mmCIF file of C-alpha atoms and ligand atoms in Angstrom:
data_model
loop_
_atom_site.group_PDB
_atom_site.id
_atom_site.type_symbol
_atom_site.label_atom_id
_atom_site.label_comp_id
_atom_site.label_asym_id
_atom_site.label_seq_id
_atom_site.Cartn_x
_atom_site.Cartn_y
_atom_site.Cartn_z
ATOM 1 C CA MET A 9 244.815 -109.997 51.224
ATOM 2 C CA SER A 10 245.908 -110.728 47.974
ATOM 3 C CA LEU A 11 249.514 -111.515 45.796
ATOM 4 C CA LEU A 12 248.445 -107.613 44.020
ATOM 5 C CA ASP A 13 248.080 -106.416 48.194
ATOM 6 C CA HIS A 14 251.268 -107.925 49.158
ATOM 7 C CA ALA A 15 253.032 -106.624 46.646
ATOM 8 C CA LYS A 16 251.558 -103.020 47.451
ATOM 9 C CA ALA A 17 252.103 -103.310 50.378
ATOM 10 C CA VAL A 18 255.168 -104.031 50.128
ATOM 11 C CA ARG A 19 256.507 -101.379 47.455
ATOM 12 C CA GLU A 20 256.398 -98.696 50.543
ATOM 13 C CA ASN A 21 259.556 -100.211 51.811
ATOM 14 C CA ALA A 22 261.694 -99.965 48.571
ATOM 15 C CA TYR A 23 264.895 -98.097 49.100
ATOM 16 C CA ALA A 24 264.854 -96.423 45.499
ATOM 17 C CA PRO A 25 266.647 -93.298 46.570
ATOM 18 C CA TYR A 26 268.749 -93.006 43.009
ATOM 19 C CA SER A 27 265.901 -93.485 40.545
ATOM 20 C CA ASN A 28 263.157 -93.011 43.082
ATOM 21 C CA PHE A 29 261.144 -95.584 41.163
ATOM 22 C CA LYS A 30 259.759 -97.774 43.560
ATOM 23 C CA VAL A 31 259.149 -101.409 42.701
ATOM 24 C CA GLY A 32 257.205 -103.994 44.790
ATOM 25 C CA ALA A 33 257.105 -107.909 43.992
ATOM 26 C CA ALA A 34 255.100 -111.034 45.517
ATOM 27 C CA VAL A 35 255.494 -114.753 45.012
ATOM 28 C CA GLN A 36 253.275 -117.214 45.315
ATOM 29 C CA THR A 37 254.453 -120.703 45.437
ATOM 30 C CA ALA A 38 252.641 -124.381 45.038
ATOM 31 C CA SER A 39 252.959 -124.195 49.158
ATOM 32 C CA GLY A 40 250.351 -121.530 49.078
ATOM 33 C CA THR A 41 253.010 -119.217 51.054
ATOM 34 C CA ILE A 42 254.046 -115.775 49.753
ATOM 35 C CA TYR A 43 257.385 -114.100 49.648
ATOM 36 C CA THR A 44 257.302 -110.374 48.984
ATOM 37 C CA GLY A 45 260.260 -108.197 47.373
ATOM 38 C CA VAL A 46 261.277 -104.329 46.836
ATOM 39 C CA ASN A 47 263.940 -102.900 44.864
ATOM 40 C CA VAL A 48 267.136 -101.689 46.742
ATOM 41 C CA GLU A 49 269.600 -99.427 45.361
ATOM 42 C CA ASN A 50 272.917 -98.269 46.693
ATOM 43 C CA VAL A 51 275.123 -95.173 46.245
ATOM 44 C CA ALA A 52 278.383 -97.561 44.331
ATOM 45 C CA TYR A 53 275.497 -99.496 42.517
ATOM 46 C CA PRO A 54 272.904 -97.266 41.754
ATOM 47 C CA GLU A 55 271.144 -99.674 39.509
ATOM 48 C CA GLY A 56 270.306 -101.809 42.562
ATOM 49 C CA THR A 57 268.709 -104.873 42.625
ATOM 50 C CA CYS A 58 265.350 -105.884 41.185
ATOM 51 C CA ALA A 59 262.103 -106.066 43.594
ATOM 52 C CA GLU A 60 261.612 -109.467 41.870
ATOM 53 C CA ALA A 61 264.935 -110.551 42.753
ATOM 54 C CA GLY A 62 264.682 -109.732 46.363
ATOM 55 C CA ALA A 63 260.919 -111.647 46.540
ATOM 56 C CA ILE A 64 262.701 -114.590 44.468
ATOM 57 C CA ALA A 65 265.837 -114.843 47.184
ATOM 58 C CA ALA A 66 263.354 -114.595 50.178
ATOM 59 C CA MET A 67 261.572 -118.010 48.881
ATOM 60 C CA CYS A 68 264.699 -119.550 48.532
ATOM 61 C CA ALA A 69 265.865 -118.329 51.970
ATOM 62 C CA ALA A 70 262.786 -120.473 53.365
ATOM 63 C CA GLY A 71 263.481 -123.076 51.266
ATOM 64 C CA ASP A 72 261.042 -122.608 49.113
ATOM 65 C CA ARG A 73 261.361 -123.447 45.564
ATOM 66 C CA LYS A 74 258.388 -123.718 43.116
ATOM 67 C CA ILE A 75 256.472 -120.346 41.832
ATOM 68 C CA VAL A 76 252.995 -120.524 41.132
ATOM 69 C CA GLU A 77 251.996 -116.777 40.242
ATOM 70 C CA VAL A 78 253.986 -113.407 40.311
ATOM 71 C CA ALA A 79 252.724 -110.119 40.673
ATOM 72 C CA VAL A 80 254.376 -106.779 40.564
ATOM 73 C CA ILE A 81 253.466 -102.957 40.704
ATOM 74 C CA ALA A 82 255.257 -99.840 40.456
ATOM 75 C CA ASP A 83 254.115 -96.251 40.031
ATOM 76 C CA SER A 84 254.894 -96.519 35.927
ATOM 77 C CA PRO A 85 252.934 -95.029 33.085
ATOM 78 C CA THR A 86 252.284 -98.853 31.533
ATOM 79 C CA PRO A 87 252.839 -101.846 33.506
ATOM 80 C CA VAL A 88 255.961 -102.442 34.430
ATOM 81 C CA THR A 89 257.615 -105.325 33.145
ATOM 82 C CA PRO A 90 260.574 -107.680 34.445
ATOM 83 C CA CYS A 91 263.717 -106.732 33.303
ATOM 84 C CA GLY A 92 265.882 -109.866 31.540
ATOM 85 C CA GLY A 93 267.727 -111.061 34.696
ATOM 86 C CA CYS A 94 264.561 -111.619 36.306
ATOM 87 C CA ARG A 95 262.459 -112.939 33.701
ATOM 88 C CA GLN A 96 265.452 -115.445 33.759
ATOM 89 C CA LYS A 97 265.219 -116.065 37.396
ATOM 90 C CA ILE A 98 261.572 -116.648 37.283
ATOM 91 C CA ALA A 99 261.844 -118.553 34.593
ATOM 92 C CA GLU A 100 263.934 -121.122 37.157
ATOM 93 C CA PHE A 101 261.234 -121.440 39.157
ATOM 94 C CA ALA A 102 258.311 -121.114 37.289
ATOM 95 C CA GLN A 103 256.636 -122.793 34.568
ATOM 96 C CA PRO A 104 256.219 -121.145 31.066
ATOM 97 C CA ASP A 105 252.326 -120.671 31.740
ATOM 98 C CA THR A 106 252.550 -119.824 34.849
ATOM 99 C CA ILE A 107 251.286 -115.925 34.936
ATOM 100 C CA VAL A 108 252.910 -113.196 35.871
ATOM 101 C CA ARG A 109 250.537 -110.031 36.493
ATOM 102 C CA MET A 110 251.928 -106.519 36.018
ATOM 103 C CA TYR A 111 250.295 -103.772 37.946
ATOM 104 C CA THR A 112 250.896 -99.636 37.624
ATOM 105 C CA THR A 113 249.730 -97.460 41.244
ATOM 106 C CA GLY A 114 246.902 -96.326 39.020
ATOM 107 C CA GLY A 115 245.384 -99.667 38.266
ATOM 108 C CA ALA A 116 246.340 -100.672 35.328
ATOM 109 C CA GLN A 117 247.155 -104.459 35.071
ATOM 110 C CA LEU A 118 249.218 -106.858 31.694
ATOM 111 C CA ASP A 119 248.901 -110.095 32.299
ATOM 112 C CA MET A 120 251.218 -112.470 31.184
ATOM 113 C CA THR A 121 253.415 -115.464 31.170
ATOM 114 C CA VAL A 122 256.802 -116.489 31.859
ATOM 115 C CA ALA A 123 257.175 -117.937 28.270
ATOM 116 C CA GLN A 124 255.535 -114.809 26.551
ATOM 117 C CA LEU A 125 257.883 -112.889 28.588
ATOM 118 C CA LEU A 126 261.080 -114.936 27.551
ATOM 119 C CA PRO A 127 260.933 -116.445 24.467
ATOM 120 C CA GLY A 128 263.421 -119.023 23.727
ATOM 121 C CA VAL A 129 264.581 -119.164 27.498
ATOM 122 C CA PHE A 130 267.871 -120.476 28.348
ATOM 123 C CA THR A 131 266.922 -124.361 30.474
ATOM 124 C CA ALA A 132 269.272 -126.986 31.831
ATOM 125 C CA ASP A 133 268.053 -128.822 28.733
ATOM 126 C CA HIS A 134 270.752 -127.307 27.003
ATOM 127 C CA MET A 135 273.434 -128.552 29.098
ATOM 128 C CA ALA A 136 272.596 -132.393 28.244
ATOM 129 C CA ASN A 137 275.346 -132.938 26.321
ATOM 130 C CA THR A 138 277.783 -131.982 28.811
HETATM 131 N N1 LIG B 213 263.326 -102.163 38.617
HETATM 132 C C1 LIG B 213 263.004 -103.571 39.634
HETATM 133 O O1 LIG B 213 262.765 -103.761 40.746
HETATM 134 N N2 LIG B 213 261.840 -104.150 38.812
HETATM 135 C C2 LIG B 213 261.536 -104.343 37.687
HETATM 136 O O2 LIG B 213 260.957 -105.117 36.752
HETATM 137 C C3 LIG B 213 262.617 -103.388 36.541
HETATM 138 C C4 LIG B 213 263.128 -101.963 37.421
HETATM 139 C C5 LIG B 213 264.077 -101.414 39.510
HETATM 140 C C6 LIG B 213 265.721 -101.792 39.731
HETATM 141 C C7 LIG B 213 266.011 -100.181 40.064
HETATM 142 O O3 LIG B 213 265.859 -99.850 41.299
HETATM 143 C C8 LIG B 213 264.602 -99.416 39.407
HETATM 144 O O4 LIG B 213 264.060 -99.935 39.257
HETATM 145 C C9 LIG B 213 264.800 -98.437 38.247
HETATM 146 O O5 LIG B 213 265.802 -99.378 36.955
#
């Protein structure tokens, strides 16, 4: 099963009763393992947590840390791009040239690198003087 297939399959489990916008995400790590996540909303915080953050949380919980590829899919007119917070989270565990593959359920695809998605990323290097 491809990374896209994992993201597509897990998207079915998204819990998005407030936005009705289901998102599925999958990250592959250097070990070859794939971790998946969905967006999860709740009545007090209807913006919920993003699918990408869910996949990264599953990866971390498993003790895995190095992302080599990301896939995200939603039923949107154009491929869904990760929110700002998720871009920073992805950057934490990926390389600047890591590919983020974004899809619509209709079959459109957009590939961008982490550096393209988050130019000028804040890194630990910025704290080198501390
Ligand atoms: N969402 C994601 O899960 N990933 C994205 O990249 C964009 C937005 C979710 C959060 C919320 O549940 C819904 O989409 C609408 O913002």
